[in-house]
Coordinates of C-alpha atoms in Angstrom, one line a residue:
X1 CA 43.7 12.5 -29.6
X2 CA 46.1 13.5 -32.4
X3 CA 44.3 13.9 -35.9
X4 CA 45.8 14.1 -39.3
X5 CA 45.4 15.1 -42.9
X6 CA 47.2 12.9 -45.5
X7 CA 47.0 13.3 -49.2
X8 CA 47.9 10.9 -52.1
X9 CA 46.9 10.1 -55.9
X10 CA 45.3 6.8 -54.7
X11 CA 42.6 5.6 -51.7
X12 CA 45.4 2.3 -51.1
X13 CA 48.4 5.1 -51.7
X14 CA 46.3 7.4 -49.0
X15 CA 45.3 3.9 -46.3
X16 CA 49.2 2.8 -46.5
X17 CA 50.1 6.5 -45.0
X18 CA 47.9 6.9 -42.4
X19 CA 48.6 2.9 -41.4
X20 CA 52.3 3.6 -41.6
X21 CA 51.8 6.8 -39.8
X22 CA 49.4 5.7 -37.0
X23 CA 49.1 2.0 -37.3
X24 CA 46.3 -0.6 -37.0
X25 CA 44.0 1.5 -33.9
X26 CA 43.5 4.6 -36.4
X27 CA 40.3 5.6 -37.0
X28 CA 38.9 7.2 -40.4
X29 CA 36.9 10.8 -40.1
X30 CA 36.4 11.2 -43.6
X31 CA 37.8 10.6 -47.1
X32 CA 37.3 12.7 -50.3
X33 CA 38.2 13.1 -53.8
X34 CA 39.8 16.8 -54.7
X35 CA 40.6 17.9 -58.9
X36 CA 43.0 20.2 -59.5
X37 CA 42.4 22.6 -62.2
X38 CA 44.4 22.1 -65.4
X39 CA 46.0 24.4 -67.3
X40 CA 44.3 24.4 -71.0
X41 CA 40.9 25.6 -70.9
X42 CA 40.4 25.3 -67.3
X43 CA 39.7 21.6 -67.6
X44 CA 40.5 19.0 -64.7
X45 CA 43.5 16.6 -64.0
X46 CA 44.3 13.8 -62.2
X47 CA 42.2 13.6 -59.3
X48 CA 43.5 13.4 -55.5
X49 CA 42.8 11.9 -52.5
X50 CA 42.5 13.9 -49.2
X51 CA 41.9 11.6 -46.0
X52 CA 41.3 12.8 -42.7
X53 CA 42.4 10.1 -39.6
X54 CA 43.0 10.3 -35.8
X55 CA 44.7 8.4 -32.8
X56 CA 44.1 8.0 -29.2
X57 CA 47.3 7.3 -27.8
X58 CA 46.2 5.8 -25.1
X59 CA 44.7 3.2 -26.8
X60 CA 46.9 2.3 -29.6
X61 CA 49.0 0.1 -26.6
X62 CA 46.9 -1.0 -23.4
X63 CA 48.8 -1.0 -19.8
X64 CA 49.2 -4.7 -18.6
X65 CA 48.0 -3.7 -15.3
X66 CA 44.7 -2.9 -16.2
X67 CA 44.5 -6.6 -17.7
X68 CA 45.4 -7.6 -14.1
X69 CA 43.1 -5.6 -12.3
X70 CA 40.0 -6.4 -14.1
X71 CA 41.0 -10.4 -13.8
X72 CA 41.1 -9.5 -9.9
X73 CA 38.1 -7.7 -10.2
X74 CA 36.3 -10.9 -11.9
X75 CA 38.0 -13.0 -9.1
X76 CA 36.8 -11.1 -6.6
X77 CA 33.3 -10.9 -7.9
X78 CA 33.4 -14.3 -8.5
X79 CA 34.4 -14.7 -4.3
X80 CA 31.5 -11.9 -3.7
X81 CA 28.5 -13.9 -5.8
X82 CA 29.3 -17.1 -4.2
X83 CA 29.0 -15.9 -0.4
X84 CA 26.2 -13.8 -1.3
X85 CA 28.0 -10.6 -0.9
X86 CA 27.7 -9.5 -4.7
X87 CA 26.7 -5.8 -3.8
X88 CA 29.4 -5.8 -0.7
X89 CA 32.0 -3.0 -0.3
X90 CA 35.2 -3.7 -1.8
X91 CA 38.7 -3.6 0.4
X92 CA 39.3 0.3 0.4
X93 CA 42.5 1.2 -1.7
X94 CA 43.6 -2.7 -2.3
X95 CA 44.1 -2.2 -5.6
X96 CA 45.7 1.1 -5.4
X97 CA 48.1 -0.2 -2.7
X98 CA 49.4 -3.3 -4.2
X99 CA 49.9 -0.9 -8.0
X100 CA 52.3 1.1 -5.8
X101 CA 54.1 -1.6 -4.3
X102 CA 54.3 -3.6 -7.3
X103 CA 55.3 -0.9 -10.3
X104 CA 57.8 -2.7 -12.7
X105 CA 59.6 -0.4 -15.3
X106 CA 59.7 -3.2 -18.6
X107 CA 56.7 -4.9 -20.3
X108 CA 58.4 -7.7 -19.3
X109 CA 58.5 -7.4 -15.3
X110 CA 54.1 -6.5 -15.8
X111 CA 54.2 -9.7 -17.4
X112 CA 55.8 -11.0 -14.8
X113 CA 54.0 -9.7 -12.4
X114 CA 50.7 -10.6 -13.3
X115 CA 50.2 -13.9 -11.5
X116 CA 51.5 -12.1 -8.6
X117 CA 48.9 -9.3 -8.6
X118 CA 45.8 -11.9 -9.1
X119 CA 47.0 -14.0 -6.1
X120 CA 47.2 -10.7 -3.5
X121 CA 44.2 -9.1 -5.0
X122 CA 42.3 -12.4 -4.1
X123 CA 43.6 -13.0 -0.7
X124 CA 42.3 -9.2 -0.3
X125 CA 39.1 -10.2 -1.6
X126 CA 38.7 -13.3 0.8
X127 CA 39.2 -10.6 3.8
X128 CA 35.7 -9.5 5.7
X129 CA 35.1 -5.9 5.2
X130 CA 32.8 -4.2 7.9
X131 CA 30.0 -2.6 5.9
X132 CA 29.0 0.6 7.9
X133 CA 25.8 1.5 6.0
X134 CA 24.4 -1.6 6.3
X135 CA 24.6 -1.8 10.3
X136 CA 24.1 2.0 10.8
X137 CA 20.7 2.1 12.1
X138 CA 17.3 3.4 11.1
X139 CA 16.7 6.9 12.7
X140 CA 12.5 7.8 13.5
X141 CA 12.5 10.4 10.5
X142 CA 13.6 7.9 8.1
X143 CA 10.9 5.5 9.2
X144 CA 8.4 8.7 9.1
X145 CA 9.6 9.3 5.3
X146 CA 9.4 5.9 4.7
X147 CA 5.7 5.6 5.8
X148 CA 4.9 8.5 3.0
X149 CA 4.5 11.3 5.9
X150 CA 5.7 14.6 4.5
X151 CA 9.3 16.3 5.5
X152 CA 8.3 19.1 7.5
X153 CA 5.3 16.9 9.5
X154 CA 8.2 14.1 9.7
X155 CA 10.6 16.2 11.0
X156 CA 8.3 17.8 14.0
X157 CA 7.0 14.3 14.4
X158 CA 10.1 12.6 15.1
X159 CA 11.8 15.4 17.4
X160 CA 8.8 15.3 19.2
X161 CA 9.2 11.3 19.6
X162 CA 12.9 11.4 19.8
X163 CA 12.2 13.9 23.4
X164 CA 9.8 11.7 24.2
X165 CA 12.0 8.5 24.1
X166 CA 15.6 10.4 24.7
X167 CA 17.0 9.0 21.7
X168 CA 16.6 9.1 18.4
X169 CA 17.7 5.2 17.7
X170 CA 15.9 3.3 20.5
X171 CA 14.3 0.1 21.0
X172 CA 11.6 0.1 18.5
X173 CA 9.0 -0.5 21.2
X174 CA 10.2 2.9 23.3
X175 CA 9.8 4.6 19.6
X176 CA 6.2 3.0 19.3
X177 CA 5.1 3.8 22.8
X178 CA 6.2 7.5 22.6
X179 CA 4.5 7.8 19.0
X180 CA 1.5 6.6 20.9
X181 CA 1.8 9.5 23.9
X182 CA 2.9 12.2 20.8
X183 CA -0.8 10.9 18.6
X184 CA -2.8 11.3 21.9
X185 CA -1.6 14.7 22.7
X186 CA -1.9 15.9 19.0
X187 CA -5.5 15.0 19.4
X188 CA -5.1 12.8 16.1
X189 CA -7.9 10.0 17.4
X190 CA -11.2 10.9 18.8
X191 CA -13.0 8.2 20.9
X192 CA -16.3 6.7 20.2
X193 CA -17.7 7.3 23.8
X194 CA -16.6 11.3 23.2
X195 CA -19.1 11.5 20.0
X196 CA -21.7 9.8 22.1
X197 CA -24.0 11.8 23.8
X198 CA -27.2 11.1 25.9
X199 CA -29.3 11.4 23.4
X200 CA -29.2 9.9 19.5
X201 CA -26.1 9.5 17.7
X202 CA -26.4 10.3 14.1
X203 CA -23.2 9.1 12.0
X204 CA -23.2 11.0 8.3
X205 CA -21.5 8.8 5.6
X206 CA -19.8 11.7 2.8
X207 CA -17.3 11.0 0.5
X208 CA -16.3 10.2 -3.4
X209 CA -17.7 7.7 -5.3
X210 CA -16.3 3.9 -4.8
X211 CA -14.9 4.8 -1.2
X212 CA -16.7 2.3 0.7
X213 CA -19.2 4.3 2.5
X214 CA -22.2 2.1 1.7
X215 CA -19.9 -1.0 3.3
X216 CA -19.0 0.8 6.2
X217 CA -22.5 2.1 6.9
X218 CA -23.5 -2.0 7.2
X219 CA -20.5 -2.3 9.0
X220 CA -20.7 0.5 11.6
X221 CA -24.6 -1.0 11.8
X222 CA -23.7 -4.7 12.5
X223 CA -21.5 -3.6 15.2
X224 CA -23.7 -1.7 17.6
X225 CA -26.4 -4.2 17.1
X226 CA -24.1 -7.5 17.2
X227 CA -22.1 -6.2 19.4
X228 CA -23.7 -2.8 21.6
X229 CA -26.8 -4.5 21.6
X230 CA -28.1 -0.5 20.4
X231 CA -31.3 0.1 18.1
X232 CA -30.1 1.3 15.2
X233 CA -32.0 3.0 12.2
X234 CA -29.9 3.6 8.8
X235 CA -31.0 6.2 6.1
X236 CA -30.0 6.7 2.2
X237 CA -29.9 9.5 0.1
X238 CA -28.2 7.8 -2.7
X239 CA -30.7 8.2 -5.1
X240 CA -28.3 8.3 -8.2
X241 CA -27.0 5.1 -8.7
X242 CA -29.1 2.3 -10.4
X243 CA -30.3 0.5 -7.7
X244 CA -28.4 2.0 -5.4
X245 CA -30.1 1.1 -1.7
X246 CA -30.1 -2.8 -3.0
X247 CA -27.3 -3.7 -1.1
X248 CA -27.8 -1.6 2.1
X249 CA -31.2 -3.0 2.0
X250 CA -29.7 -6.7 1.6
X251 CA -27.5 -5.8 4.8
X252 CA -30.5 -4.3 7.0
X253 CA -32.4 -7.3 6.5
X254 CA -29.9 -9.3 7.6
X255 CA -29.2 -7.9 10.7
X256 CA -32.7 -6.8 11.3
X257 CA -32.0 -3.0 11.0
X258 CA -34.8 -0.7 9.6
X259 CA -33.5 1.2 6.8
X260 CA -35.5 4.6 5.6
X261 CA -34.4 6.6 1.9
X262 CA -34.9 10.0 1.3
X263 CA -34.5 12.3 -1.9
X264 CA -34.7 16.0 0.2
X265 CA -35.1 17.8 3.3
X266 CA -38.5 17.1 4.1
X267 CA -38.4 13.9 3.4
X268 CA -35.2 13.3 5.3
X269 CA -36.9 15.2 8.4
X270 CA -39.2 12.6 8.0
X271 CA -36.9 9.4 7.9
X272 CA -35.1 10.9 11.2
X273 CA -38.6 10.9 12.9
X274 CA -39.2 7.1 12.2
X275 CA -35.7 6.7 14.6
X276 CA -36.6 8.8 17.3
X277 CA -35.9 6.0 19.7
X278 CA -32.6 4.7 17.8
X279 CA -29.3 5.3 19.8
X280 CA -27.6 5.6 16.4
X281 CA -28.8 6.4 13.0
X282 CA -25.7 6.6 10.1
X283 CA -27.1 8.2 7.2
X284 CA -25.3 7.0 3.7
X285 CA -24.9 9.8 0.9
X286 CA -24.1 9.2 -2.7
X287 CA -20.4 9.6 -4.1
X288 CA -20.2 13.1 -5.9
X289 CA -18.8 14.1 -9.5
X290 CA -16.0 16.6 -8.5
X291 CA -16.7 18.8 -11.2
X292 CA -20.4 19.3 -10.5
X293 CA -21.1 22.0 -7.8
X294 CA -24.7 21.8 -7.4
X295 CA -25.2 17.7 -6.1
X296 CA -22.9 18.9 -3.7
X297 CA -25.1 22.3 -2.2
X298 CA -27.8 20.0 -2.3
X299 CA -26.1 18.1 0.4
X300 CA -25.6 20.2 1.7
X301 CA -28.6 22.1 2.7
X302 CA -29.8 18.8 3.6
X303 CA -27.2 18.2 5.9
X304 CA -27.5 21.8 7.2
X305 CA -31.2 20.2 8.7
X306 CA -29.1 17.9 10.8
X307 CA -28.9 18.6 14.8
X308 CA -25.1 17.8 15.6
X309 CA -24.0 15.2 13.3
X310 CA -20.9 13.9 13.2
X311 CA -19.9 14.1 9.1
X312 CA -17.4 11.0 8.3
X313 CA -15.1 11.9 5.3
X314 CA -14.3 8.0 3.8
X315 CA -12.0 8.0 1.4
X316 CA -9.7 5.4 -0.4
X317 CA -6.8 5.5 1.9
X318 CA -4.4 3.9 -1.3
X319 CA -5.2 7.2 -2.7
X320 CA -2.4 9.7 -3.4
X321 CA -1.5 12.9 -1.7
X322 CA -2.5 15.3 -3.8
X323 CA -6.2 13.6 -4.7
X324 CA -6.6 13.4 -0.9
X325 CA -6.2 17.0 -0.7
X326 CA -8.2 17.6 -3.4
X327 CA -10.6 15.3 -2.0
X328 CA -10.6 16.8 1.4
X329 CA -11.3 20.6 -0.1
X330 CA -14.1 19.4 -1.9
X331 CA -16.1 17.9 1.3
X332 CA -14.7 20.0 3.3
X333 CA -18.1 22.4 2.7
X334 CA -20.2 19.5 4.5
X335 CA -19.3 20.0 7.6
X336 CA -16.3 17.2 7.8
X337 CA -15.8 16.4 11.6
X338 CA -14.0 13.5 11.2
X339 CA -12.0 11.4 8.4
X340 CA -12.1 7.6 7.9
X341 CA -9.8 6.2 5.4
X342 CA -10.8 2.7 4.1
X343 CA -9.1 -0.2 2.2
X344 CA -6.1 -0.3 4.5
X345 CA -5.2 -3.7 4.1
X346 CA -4.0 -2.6 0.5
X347 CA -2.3 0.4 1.9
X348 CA 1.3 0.2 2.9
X349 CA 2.1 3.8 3.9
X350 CA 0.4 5.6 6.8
X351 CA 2.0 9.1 6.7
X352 CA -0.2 11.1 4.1
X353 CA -3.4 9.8 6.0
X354 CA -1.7 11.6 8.8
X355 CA -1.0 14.6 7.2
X356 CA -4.4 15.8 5.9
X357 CA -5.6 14.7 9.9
X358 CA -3.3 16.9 10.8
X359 CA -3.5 19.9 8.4
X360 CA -7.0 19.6 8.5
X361 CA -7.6 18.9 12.2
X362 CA -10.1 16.1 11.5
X363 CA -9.5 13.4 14.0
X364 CA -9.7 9.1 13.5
X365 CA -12.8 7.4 14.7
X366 CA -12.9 4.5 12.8
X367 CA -10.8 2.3 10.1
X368 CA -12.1 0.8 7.3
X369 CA -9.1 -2.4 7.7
X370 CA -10.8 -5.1 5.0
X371 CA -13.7 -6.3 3.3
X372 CA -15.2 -8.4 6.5
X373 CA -18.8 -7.6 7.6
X374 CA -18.6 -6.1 10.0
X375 CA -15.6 -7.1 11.7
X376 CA -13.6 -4.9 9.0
X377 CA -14.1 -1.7 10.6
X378 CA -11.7 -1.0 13.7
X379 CA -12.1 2.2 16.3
X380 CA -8.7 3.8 15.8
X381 CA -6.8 3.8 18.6
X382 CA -3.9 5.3 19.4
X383 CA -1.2 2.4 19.0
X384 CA -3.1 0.9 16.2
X385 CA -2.4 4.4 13.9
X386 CA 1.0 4.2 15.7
X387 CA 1.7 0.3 14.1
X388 CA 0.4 1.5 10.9
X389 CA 2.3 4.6 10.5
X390 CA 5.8 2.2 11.5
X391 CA 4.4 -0.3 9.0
X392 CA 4.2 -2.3 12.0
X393 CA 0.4 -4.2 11.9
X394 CA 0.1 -7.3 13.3
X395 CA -2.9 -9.9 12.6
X396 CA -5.8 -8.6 14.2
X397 CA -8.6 -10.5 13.2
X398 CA -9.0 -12.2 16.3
X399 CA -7.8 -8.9 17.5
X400 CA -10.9 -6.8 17.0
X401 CA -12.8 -5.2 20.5
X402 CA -16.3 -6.7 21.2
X403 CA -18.2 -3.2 21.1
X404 CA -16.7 -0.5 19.5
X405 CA -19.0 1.9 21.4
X406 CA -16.3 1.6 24.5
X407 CA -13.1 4.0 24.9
X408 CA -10.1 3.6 22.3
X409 CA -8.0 1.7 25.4
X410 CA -10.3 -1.2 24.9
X411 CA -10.0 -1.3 21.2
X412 CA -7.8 -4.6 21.0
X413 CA -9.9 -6.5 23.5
X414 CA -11.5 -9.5 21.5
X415 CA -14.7 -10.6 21.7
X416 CA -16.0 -12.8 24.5
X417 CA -17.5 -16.3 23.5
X418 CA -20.9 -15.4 24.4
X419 CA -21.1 -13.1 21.8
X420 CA -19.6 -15.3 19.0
X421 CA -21.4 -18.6 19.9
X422 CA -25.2 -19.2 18.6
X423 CA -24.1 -17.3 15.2
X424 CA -24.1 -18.5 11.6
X425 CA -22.4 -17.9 8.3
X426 CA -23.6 -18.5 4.9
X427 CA -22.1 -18.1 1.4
X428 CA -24.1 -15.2 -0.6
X429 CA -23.5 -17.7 -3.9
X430 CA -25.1 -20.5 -1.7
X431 CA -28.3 -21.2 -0.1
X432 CA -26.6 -23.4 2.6
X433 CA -25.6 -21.5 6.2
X434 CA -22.9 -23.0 9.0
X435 CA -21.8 -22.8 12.1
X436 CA -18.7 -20.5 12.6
X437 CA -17.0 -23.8 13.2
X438 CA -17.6 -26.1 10.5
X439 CA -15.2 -26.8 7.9
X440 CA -17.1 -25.3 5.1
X441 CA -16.7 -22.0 6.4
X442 CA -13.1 -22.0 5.5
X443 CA -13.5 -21.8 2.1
X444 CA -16.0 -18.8 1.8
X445 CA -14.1 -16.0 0.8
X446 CA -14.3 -12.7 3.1
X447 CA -16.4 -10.8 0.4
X448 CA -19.6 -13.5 0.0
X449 CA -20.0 -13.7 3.8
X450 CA -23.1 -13.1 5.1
X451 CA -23.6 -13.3 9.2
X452 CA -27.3 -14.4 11.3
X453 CA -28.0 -13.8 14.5
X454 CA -30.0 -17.6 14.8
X455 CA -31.1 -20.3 12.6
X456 CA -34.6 -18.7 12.4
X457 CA -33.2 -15.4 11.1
X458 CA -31.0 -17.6 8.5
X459 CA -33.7 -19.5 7.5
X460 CA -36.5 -17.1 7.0
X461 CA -33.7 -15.5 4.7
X462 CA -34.4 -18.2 2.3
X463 CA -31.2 -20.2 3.9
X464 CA -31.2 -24.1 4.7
X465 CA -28.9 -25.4 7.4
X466 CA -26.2 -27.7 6.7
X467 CA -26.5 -30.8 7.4
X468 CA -23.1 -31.7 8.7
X469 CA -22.9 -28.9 11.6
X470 CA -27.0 -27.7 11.6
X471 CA -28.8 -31.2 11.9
X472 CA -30.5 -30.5 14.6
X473 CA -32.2 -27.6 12.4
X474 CA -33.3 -30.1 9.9
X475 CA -37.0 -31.0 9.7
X476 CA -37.4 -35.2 10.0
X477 CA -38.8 -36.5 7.1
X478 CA -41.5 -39.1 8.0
X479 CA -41.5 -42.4 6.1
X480 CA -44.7 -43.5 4.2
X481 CA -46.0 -47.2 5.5
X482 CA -45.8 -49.1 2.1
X483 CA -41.9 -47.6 2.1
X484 CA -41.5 -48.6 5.8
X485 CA -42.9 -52.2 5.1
X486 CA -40.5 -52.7 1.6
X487 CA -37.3 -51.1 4.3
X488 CA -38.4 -53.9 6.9
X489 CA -38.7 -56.7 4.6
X490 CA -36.0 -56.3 3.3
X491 CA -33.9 -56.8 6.6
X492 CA -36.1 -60.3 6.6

C-alpha cells in the first residue's frame, strides 16, 4: 500500500491532487485544516489543507484472469449443485494448469482468452473426481468416539476388538461379534441367574431424583410375576415425596403384588419379615438432594440392615459425563453393586454408560429401554450393550425374552403365546379394558397402559369390558314383559 501526504490552500485544490496522483481507487485517511502564523502580532493567515490518502496497487487495475476464474468457478458450481455434488472435491490443479498453459502478455490476448478459459474449465468440471474421504472407511475407534466412549477406553476397546476380528475395518458383523466376546470377558454384564441365589432375592432401587426407579421397580415386579411366575413382595422408603407410594401402590394392585413402606430400620426389618416366602423383594428408595449428607447416612444405615442385597444405581442414561460421575460418587457409599441406566430410547450414545461400568467395575443387569410396563425393562446382554454402543438397535419390542430370570443368552427369545394370550389392556384415562388384539389398543399411548392378568382382575379394578372384543364378559340385560310385549307387537 503506498500512502501520501498532499497539501493545498483548498479541500477541491487538495481532492484534484491526490485524484491526479492516485486516481479513482484512492482511499481518504484523514483531512485537516493547518494556520500558519502571521507575521504582525502573531496573528493567523490563510489557512491550509493537509490530506492524508493511500493506494493498493493491486487493486487500482484487476487481473482479467481472475474475472475468468470466478465465472468457471460459478459454472462449475452451477454443474456441482445440479448433480448433487455441491460439497464435492474440485479437479486438483485445473485451474492452475490451464493459467500456465494459457498466459497471454497484452490485456487484449486475456480478453481474448476468456471464452476460452470458461469452456476448458467447464469440461474439467463435468470430469468425475474420485472422492477419497468419502469411501475411506470407518475404523472401530471412530465408531467408539462416535458413540461418546472416552479416548483412552476407546483406544483399549478397539485394539482389543481389532485382535479379536484381525482387522481393524471388517465386516460390521465380525466387529459386533468380537465387541460381544471383548464385553463378556471385561465382565461388563452380570446375569440374572448369577444374582439369584437359593434363597430370596432382594433387588435395592438407589438413585437421583426423576431416574425412574419407582417405574422400574413395577417393572422388574410385573416381570417375575407375569412372566417367572415368582412371589414377589415390593417395599418403599420414599417417604418424602407428596404421595409418594401412590403410584407403586396403583402398580401392585394391578398385578396383585403386596407392597409394604417403611420410614427406618425397625420398621424396614419388619416389612422384610412380611416376605419371608417371596423369591424377590425390590425395595424402592427416595431420590436424594446432592448437597444434603444426612438423607443419604440414613440410607444408609438402613441399607447396612440388609443381608446381601444387590444395590441398583438407576440413573438417566441421557445424562452427561461429568453428572454421571458425580452421580456415581455420591451413591457410591450405598453399597452400588450394580448400575442400570434408564431412558435409553432417548439416548443415542452408549460409550459414557460404559465408561463409569468400567471405571467403576459395576456390571449391567438390567436396561431401563422405554416407558412400557413392564415390557420396558431388558436384561442386558451381551450383544444388546454391543448394538447400543455401535448405535446399532434394532426393534425389539417383539424382541423382549419371556422371563428375565433366565441367563443373558436367552435375553432376545420372545415370549411364547401362552403367556401373552388370556391378557388385557386398558387405558388409565378410560374405564374400558381390551383384548391385546382389538383395534382400540392401537391408539393407547405406551405411558396410559395398564396390563390384567383376566377379566376378573380388570373388572374388580373398577374396569368394564369392551363390547366389541369382551362381549362375552358382558352381563345380559333381561327385558321387562310390558317392553317385551310393545318389541313383539310391534313386528305384528
Amino acid at each position: 500500500m503506498k500512502i501520501k501526504r498532499f497539501e493545498a490552500s483548498s479541500m477541491s485544490e487538495a481532492l484534484r491532487m491526490v485524484k491526479k496522483e492516485f486516481g479513482e481507487e484512492a482511499v481518504i485517511l484523514s483531512a485537516k485544516t493547518a494556520g500558519k502564523a502571521g507575521r504582525l502580532l502573531g496573528g493567523k493567515r490563510g489557512g491550509q489543507v493537509v490530506v492524508t490518502a493511500a493506494i493498493d496497487p493491486a487493486a487500482v487495475a484487476p487481473d482479467p484472469l481472475d474475472e475468468v476464474s470466478a465465472a468457471a468457478d460459478t459454472v462449475s458450481g452451477q454443474k456441482a449443485a445440479a448433480s448433487g455434488q455441491g460439497n464435492g472435491a474440485r479437479p486438483a490443479g485445473g485451474i492452475a494448469h490451464l493459467l500456465q498453459r494459457y498466459t497471454p502478455i497484452t490485456r487484449t490476448g486475456q480478453e481474448k482468452l476468456k471464452p476460452k478459459f470458461i469452456r476448458l474449465m467447464t469440461e474439467s468440471a463435468d470430469r468425475p473426481v474420485a472422492d477419497p474421504v468419502a469411501n475411506a472407511p470407518v475404523s472401530v475407534y471412530d465408531r467408539l468416539r462416535e458413540g461418546g466412549m472416552g479416548r483412552a477406553l476407546a483406544t483399549e476397546l478397539a485394539d482389543q476388538i481389532t485382535a479379536v476380528a484381525a482387522d481393524d475395518q471388517t465386516d460390521p458383523d465380525e466387529t459386533l461379534a468380537a465387541a460381544v466376546q471383548i464385553i463378556e470377558a471385561r465382565g461388563w454384564v452380570a446375569p440374572v441367574r448369577g444374582a439369584m441365589r437359593k434363597a430370596r432375592r432382594i433387588v435395592v432401587l438407589v438413585g437421583p431424583a426423576g431416574a425412574g426407579k419407582t417405574a422400574v421397580a413395577a417393572k422388574m415386579a410385573g416381570h417375575a410375576v407375569l412372566y417367572a411366575k415368582q412371589s414377589v413382595g415390593v417395599i418403599s422408603l420414599d417417604d418424602q415425596r407428596i404421595a409418594g407410594t401412590v403410584e407403586l401402590e396403583r402398580f401392585c394392585n394391578l398385578m396383585g403384588v403386596a407392597l409394604q413402606t417403611a420410614r427406618d430400620s425397625d420398621q424396614l426389618q419388619s416389612a422384610l419379615a412380611c416376605f419371608d416366602d417371596c423369591d424377590l423383594v425390590v425395595i424402592d428408595t427416595p431420590g436424594l438432594d446432592p448437597l444434603a449428607l444426612a438423607p443419604r447416612e440414613r440410607l444408609a444405615g438402613m441399607l447396612m440392615t440388609l443381608d446381601q442385597a444387590d444395590v441398583h444405581l438407576v440413573f438417566n442414561a441421557t445424562t452427561q459425563s461429568r453428572t454421571m460421575e458425580r452421580v456415581s460418587d455420591f451413591f457410591g457409599p450405598l453399597g452400588v453393586t450394580r448400575l442400570l441406566p434408564t431412558h435409553l430410547d432417548w439416548c443415542d450414545r452408549f460409550g459414557p454408560v460404559l465408561e463409569q461400568v468400567a471405571s467403576r467395575r459395576w456390571p449391567l443387569v438390567y436396561l431401563g429401554c422405554d416407558a412400557r410396563l413392564p415390557e420396558g425393562l431388558q436384561v442386558a446382554g451381551a450383544r444388546a450393550v454391543a448394538e447400543r454402543l455401535f448405535n446399532n438397535v434394532q426393534e425389539q419390542h417383539e424382541g423382549l425374552q419371556a422371563n428375565p430370570e433366565t441367563d443373558n443368552a436367552d435375553a432376545t427369545r420372545p415370549p411364547s403365546q401362552s403367556s401373552v394370550q388370556g391378557r388385557y389392556v386398558a387405558n388409565r384415562n378410560s374405564d374400558i379394558f381390551h383384548q391385546r388384539d382389538c383395534k382400540a389398543v392401537k391408539r393407547i399411548n405406551d405411558d396410559n397402559v395398564w396390563l390384567f392378568r383376566d377379566g376378573t382382575d380388570a373388572m374388580a379394578q373398577g374396569f368394564k369390558p369392551c363390547r366389541m372384543c369382551c362381549a362375552s364378559l358382558l352381563a345380559p340385560k333381561t327385558i321387562d314383559r310390558p317392553a317385551q310385549a310393545r318389541y313383539a307387537g310391534g313386528r305384528k
